[in-house]
Each structure stands twice: as structure tokens, then as C-alpha cells.
mmCIF file of C-alpha atoms in Angstrom:
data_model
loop_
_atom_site.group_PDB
_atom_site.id
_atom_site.type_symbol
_atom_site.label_atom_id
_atom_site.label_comp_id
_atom_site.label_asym_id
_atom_site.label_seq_id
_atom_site.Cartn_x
_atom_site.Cartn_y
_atom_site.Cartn_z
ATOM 1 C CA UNK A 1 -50.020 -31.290 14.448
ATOM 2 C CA UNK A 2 -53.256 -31.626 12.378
ATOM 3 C CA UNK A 3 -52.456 -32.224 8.875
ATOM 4 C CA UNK A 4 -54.912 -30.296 6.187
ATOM 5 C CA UNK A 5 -54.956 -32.321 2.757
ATOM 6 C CA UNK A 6 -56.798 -30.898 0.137
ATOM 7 C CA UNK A 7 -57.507 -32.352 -3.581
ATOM 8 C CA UNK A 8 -57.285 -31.753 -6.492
ATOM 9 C CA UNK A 9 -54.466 -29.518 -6.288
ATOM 10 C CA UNK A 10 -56.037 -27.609 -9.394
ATOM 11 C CA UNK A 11 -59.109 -27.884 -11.683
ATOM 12 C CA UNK A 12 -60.052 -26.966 -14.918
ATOM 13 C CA UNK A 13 -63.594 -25.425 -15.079
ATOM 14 C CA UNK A 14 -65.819 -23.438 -17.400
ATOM 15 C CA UNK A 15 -67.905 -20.319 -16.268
ATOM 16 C CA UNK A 16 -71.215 -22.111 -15.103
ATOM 17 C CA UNK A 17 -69.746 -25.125 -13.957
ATOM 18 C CA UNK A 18 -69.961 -27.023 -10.540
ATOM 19 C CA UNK A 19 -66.987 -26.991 -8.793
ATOM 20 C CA UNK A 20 -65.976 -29.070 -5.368
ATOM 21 C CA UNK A 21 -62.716 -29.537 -3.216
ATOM 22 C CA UNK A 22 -62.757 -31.522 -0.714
ATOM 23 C CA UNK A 23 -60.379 -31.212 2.383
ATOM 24 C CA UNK A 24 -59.737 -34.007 4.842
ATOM 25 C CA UNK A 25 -57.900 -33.571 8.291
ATOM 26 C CA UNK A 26 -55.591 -36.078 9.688
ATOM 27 C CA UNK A 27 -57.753 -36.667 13.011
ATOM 28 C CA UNK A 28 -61.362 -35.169 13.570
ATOM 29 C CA UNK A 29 -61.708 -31.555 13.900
ATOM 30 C CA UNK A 30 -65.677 -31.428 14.335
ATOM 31 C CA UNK A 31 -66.785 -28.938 12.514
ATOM 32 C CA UNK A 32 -63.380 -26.272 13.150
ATOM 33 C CA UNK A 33 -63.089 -25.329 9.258
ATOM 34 C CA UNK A 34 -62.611 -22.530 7.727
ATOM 35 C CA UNK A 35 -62.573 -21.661 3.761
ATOM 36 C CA UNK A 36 -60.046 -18.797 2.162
ATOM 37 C CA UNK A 37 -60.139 -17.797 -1.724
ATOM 38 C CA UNK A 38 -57.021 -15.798 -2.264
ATOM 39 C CA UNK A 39 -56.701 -14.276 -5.592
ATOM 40 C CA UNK A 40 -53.029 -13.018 -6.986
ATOM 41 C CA UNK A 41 -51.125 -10.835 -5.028
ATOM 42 C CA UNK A 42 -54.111 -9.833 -2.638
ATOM 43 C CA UNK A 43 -54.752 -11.417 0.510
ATOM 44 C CA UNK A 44 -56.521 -14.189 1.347
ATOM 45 C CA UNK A 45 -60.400 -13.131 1.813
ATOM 46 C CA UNK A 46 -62.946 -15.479 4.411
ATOM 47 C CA UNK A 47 -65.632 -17.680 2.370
ATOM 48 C CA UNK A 48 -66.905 -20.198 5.104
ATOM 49 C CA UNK A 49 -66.074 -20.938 8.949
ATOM 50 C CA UNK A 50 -67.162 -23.149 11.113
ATOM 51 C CA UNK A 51 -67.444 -26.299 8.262
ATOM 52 C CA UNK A 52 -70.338 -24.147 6.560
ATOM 53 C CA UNK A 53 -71.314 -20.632 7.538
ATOM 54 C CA UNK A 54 -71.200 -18.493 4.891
ATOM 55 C CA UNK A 55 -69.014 -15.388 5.776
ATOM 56 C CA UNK A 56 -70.971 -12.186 5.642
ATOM 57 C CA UNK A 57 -70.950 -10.361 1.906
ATOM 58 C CA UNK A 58 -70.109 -13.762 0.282
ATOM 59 C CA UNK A 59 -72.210 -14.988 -2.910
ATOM 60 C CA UNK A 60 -74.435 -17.771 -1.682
ATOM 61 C CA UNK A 61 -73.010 -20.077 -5.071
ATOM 62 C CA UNK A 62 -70.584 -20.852 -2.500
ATOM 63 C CA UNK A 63 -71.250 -23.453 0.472
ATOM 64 C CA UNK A 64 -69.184 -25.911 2.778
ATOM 65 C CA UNK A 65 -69.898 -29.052 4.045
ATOM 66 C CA UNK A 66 -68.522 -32.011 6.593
ATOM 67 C CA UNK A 67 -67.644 -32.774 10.119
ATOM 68 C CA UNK A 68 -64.747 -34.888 11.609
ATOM 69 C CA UNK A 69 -62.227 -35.102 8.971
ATOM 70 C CA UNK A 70 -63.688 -34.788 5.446
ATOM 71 C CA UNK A 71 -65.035 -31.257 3.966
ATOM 72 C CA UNK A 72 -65.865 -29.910 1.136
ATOM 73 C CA UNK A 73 -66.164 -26.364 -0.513
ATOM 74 C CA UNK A 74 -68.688 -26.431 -3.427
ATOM 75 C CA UNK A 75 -69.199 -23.099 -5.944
ATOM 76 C CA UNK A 76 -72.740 -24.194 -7.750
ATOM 77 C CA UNK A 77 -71.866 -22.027 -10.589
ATOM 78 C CA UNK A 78 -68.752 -20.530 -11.203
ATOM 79 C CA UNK A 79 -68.521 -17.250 -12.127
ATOM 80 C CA UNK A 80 -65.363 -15.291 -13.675
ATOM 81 C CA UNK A 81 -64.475 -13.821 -10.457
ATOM 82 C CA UNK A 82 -64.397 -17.080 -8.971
ATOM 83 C CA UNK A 83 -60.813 -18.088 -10.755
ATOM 84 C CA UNK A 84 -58.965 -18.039 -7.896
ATOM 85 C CA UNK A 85 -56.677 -20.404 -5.208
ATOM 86 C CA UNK A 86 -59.000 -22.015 -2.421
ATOM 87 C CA UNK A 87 -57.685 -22.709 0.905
ATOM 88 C CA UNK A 88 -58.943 -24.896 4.004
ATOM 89 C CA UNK A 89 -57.601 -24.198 7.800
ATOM 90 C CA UNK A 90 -58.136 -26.240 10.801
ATOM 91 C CA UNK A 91 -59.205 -23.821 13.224
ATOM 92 C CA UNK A 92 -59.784 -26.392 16.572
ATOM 93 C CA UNK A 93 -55.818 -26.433 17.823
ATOM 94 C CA UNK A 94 -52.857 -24.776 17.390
ATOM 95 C CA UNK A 95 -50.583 -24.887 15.491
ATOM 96 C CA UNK A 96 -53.117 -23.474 13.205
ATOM 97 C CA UNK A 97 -52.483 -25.728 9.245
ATOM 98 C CA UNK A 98 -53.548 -24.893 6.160
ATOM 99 C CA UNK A 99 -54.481 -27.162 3.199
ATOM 100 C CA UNK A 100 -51.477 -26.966 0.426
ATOM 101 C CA UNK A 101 -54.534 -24.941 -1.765
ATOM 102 C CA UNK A 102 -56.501 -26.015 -4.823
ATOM 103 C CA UNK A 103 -56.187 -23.590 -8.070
ATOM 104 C CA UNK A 104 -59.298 -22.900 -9.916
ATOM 105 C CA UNK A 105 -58.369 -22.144 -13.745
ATOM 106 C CA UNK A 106 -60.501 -21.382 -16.530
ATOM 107 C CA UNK A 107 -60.925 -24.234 -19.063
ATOM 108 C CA UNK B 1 -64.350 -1.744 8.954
ATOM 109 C CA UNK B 2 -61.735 -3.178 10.689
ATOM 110 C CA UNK B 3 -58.561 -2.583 9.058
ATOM 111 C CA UNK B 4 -54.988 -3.813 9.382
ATOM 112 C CA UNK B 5 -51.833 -2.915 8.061
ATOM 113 C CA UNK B 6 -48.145 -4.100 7.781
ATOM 114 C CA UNK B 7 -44.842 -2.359 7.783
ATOM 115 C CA UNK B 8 -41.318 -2.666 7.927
ATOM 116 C CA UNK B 9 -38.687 -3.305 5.910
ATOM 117 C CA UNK B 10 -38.653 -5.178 2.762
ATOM 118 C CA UNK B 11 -35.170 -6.326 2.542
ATOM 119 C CA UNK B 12 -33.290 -8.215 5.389
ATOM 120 C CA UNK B 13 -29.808 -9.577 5.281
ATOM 121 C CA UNK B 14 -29.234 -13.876 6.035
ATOM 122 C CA UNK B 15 -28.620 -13.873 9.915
ATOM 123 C CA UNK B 16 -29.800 -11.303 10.972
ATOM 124 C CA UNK B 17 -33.689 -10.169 12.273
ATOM 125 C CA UNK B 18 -36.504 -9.642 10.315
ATOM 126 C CA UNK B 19 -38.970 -7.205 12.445
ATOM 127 C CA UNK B 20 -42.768 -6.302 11.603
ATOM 128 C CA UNK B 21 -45.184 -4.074 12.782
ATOM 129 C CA UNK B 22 -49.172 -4.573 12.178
ATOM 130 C CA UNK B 23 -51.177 -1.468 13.041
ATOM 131 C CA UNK B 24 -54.876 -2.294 13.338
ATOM 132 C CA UNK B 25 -57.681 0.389 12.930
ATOM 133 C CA UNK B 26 -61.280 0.678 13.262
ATOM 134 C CA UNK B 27 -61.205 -1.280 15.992
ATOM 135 C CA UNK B 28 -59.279 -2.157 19.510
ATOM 136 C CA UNK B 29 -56.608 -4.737 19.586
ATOM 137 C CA UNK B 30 -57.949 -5.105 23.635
ATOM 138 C CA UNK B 31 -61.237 -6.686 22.104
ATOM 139 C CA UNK B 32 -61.733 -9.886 24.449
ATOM 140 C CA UNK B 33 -63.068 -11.704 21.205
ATOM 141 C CA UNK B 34 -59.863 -11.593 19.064
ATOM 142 C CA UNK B 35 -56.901 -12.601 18.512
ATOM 143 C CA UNK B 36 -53.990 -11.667 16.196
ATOM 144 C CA UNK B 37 -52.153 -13.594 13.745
ATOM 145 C CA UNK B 38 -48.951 -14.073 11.552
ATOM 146 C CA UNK B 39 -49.591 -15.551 8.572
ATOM 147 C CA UNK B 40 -46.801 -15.907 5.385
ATOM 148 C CA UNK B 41 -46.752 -17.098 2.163
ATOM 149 C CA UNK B 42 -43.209 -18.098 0.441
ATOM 150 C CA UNK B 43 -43.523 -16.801 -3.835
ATOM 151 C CA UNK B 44 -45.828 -19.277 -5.714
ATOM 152 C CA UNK B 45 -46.560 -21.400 -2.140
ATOM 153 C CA UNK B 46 -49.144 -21.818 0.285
ATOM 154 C CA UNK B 47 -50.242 -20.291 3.346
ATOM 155 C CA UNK B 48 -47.986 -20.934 6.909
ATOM 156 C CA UNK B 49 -49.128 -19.786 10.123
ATOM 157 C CA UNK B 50 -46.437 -17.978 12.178
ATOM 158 C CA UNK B 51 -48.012 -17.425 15.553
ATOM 159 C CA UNK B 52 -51.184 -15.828 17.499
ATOM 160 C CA UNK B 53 -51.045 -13.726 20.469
ATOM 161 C CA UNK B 54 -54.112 -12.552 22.537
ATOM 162 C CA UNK B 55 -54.024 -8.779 23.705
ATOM 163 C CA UNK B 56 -53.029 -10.206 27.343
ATOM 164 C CA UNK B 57 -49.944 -11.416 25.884
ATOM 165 C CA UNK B 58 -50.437 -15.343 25.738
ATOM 166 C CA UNK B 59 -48.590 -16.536 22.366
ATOM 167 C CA UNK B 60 -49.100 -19.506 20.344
ATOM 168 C CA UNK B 61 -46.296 -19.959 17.722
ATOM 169 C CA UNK B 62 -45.977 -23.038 15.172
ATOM 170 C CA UNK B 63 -43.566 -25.139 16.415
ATOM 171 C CA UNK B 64 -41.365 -25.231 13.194
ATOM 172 C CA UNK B 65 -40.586 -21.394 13.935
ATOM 173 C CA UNK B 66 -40.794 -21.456 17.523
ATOM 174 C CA UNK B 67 -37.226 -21.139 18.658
ATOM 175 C CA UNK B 68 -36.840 -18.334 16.233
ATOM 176 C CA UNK B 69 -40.047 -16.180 16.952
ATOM 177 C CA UNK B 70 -41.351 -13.826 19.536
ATOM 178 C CA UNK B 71 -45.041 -12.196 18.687
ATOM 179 C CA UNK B 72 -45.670 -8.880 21.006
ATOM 180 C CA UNK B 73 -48.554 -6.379 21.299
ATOM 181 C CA UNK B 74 -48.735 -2.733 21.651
ATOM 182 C CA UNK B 75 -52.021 -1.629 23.469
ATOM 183 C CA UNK B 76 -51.470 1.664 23.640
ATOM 184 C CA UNK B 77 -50.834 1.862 20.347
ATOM 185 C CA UNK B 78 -53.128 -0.774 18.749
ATOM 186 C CA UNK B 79 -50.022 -2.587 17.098
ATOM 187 C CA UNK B 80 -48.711 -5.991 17.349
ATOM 188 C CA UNK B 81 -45.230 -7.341 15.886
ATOM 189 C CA UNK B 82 -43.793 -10.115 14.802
ATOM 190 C CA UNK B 83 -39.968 -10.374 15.173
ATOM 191 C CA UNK B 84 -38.087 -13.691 13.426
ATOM 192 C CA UNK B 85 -34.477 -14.084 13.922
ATOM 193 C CA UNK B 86 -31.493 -15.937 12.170
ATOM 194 C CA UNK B 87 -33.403 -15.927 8.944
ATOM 195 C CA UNK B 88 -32.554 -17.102 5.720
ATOM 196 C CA UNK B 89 -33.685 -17.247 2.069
ATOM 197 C CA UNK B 90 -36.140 -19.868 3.126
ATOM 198 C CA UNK B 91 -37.879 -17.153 5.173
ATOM 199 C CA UNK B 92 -38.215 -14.667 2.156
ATOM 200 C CA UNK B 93 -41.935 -14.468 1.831
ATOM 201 C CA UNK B 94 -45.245 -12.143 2.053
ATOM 202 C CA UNK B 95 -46.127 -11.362 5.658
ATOM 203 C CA UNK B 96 -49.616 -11.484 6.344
ATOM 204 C CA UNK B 97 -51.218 -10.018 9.527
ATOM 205 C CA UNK B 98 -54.973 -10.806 10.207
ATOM 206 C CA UNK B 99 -57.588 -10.979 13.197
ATOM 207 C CA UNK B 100 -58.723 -14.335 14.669
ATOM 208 C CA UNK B 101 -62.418 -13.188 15.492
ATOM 209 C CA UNK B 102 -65.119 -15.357 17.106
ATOM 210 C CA UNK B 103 -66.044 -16.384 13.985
ATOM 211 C CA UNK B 104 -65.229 -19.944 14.215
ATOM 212 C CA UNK B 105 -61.939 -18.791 15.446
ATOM 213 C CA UNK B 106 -60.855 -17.556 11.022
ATOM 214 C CA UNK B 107 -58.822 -15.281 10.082
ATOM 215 C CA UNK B 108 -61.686 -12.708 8.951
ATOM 216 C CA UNK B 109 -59.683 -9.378 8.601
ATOM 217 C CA UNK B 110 -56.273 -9.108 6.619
ATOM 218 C CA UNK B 111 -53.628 -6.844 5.973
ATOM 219 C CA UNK B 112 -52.011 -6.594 2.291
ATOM 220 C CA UNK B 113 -49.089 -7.988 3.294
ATOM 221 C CA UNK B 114 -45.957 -7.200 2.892
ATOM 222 C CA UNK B 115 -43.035 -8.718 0.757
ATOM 223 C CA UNK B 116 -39.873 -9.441 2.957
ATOM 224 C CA UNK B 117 -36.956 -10.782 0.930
ATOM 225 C CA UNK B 118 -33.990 -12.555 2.511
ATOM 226 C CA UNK B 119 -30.935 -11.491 0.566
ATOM 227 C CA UNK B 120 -27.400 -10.450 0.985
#
């Protein structure tokens, strides 16, 4: 199985602020990535597949990056709605893994 | 709009079977581009993949589950379920069903989800 690590596991931020997490795969994946942002209690919602296409109706503050086994998710500047836990997913193989997520709270 | 939607119940006993039911509108569960998913998410924990299963019937389940999980799909009726059996607390989570589109192979449509505790 394809092991998703993501880091930090949470970050402290301020509205405005640039914000990355990174995600690294335990073998290459190309560029099989996909990015969630799941808020509490609602589903998780599509940001970013395929390492860095932005998912239709998705503010372009947000963009992905990397190939092989490092990522990274980037919000240029974070906006109050942006507070929120950020997964990655390997999407190349099954079994399909998610990263363990990375929380977003407000400074 | 594609839209999909959980249901059953949201209390199961330990041992015995928990059974879902995803009903998917707005669009065909026959659509050669997708595939549909299991996804849950234990209280305060990440996200763990359950299984996939195309509309022909070919399943892909995560091999920590595997022995205990069958995925099926309803054409005719534009469902899919997942059924998991011998559960325990361990299993008492939110049940997610989503589509796997072409879209990098995501999950880019989600139901609510649907709180299943394990409890006696």
C-alpha cells in the first residue's frame, strides 16, 4: 500500500496569510493527487486533482504542486472560510490512502 | 448536479451487519466514466477508504476490511451498497458515499454521510 504523509498536522494562521502543506507518498505516484478541504460535520469537498488542477468553482488562492512523491497544497491568502481540515489522496492504485489531514486554525 | 445520498440505519449491534444504501441522482450509476466509493471517517479521525465498485460489478476493497466487506450495485435502481459484517465499536463511524469521476480518478461528488454507531 502507498502510504500518504502529510505535515504539519495543524497550523496556526491569520486571515491573509500564506499557507502550505506538503504531502509526500511512500513511492512515486506521478502526478495521481488529489486535494479535499472538509469542514465540520460536512463532507469532504474536491480542491485539486491530478497534483494541480483546480476543481471547477474553487477560488484560484488555492493551487497544488509536485510529481513523484512530494506535493504541496498552497492557499496564497487565507480567507475565513478557508479554516478548515485539508486532505491529500493517492489516486494511482488501490487501495486508495489518504493523508492523516492537516487542520487549519485561526491564530 | 449530481447528487448522492446515504441511508440506513444508524445504530448496529457488535457482531452483527452493518448495511448501507447510496442512491445517486442526476445522473446514471451505468456512466462508463465513474466509479463508486465507500469512504468513512471514525469521530475526530481521518478519512479511510472502504472499497470502489464499477457499475459492471468489479470491486476493489482495502485490504484491512476485505474479509469483512462486499460492495454491490443496483442499476435499475441507481443505488449501490455497502454491507460490513462482524463489526465492532472500532467500525462506529460516518459513512461517506462519493463518485470516482475521470477527474484524475477523485472523489468529486459526496453524500452527507451518515453516522453509524456500533453499540450494544
Amino acid at each position: 500500500d502507498i502510504q500518504m504523509t502529510q505535515s504539519p498536522s495543524s497550523v496556526s494562521a491569520s486571515v491573509g496569510d500564506r499557507v502550505t502543506i506538503t504531502c509526500r507518498a511512500s513511492q512515486g505516484i506521478s502526478t495521481w493527487l488529489a486535494w479535499y478541504q472538509q469542514k465540520p460535520g460536512k463532507a469532504p469537498n474536491l480542491l485539486i486533482y491530478a497534483a494541480s488542477t483546480l476543481q471547477s468553482g474553487v477560488p484560484s488562492r488555492f493551487s497544488g504542486s509536485g510529481s513523484g512523491t512530494d506535493f504541496t497544497l498552497t492557499i496564497s491568502s487565507l480567507q475565513p472560510e478557508d479554516f478548515a481540515t485539508y486532505y491529500c489522496q493517492q489516486t494511482i492504485n488501490f487501495p486508495r490512502t489518504f493523508g492523516q489531514g492537516t487542520k487549519v486554525e485561526i491564530k | 448536479q449530481l447528487q448522492l445520498q446515504e441511508s440506513g440505519p444508524g445504530l448496529v449491534k457488535p457482531s452483527e451487519t452493518l448495511s448501507l444504501t447510496c442512491s445517486v441522482s442526476g445522473g446514471s450509476i451505468g456512466s462508463s466514466s465513474s466509479y463508486w466509493g465507500w469512504i468513512r471517517q471514525p469521530p475526530g479521525r481521518g478519512l479511510e477508504w472502504i472499497g470502489t465498485i464499477y457499475y459492471s460489478g468489479s470491486t476493489y476493497f482495502n485490504p484491512s476490511l476485505k474479509s469483512r466487506v462486499t460492495i454491490s450495485v443496483d442499476t435499475s435502481k441507481n443505488q449501490f451498497s455497502l454491507t460490513l459484517t462482524s463489526v465492532t465499536a472500532a467500525d462506529t463511524a460516518v459513512y461517506y458515499c462519493a463518485r470516482q469521476g475521470g477527474a484524475g480518478r477523485s472523489f468529486d461528488y459526496w453524500g452527507q454521510g451518515t453516522l453509524v454507531t456500533v453499540s450494544s
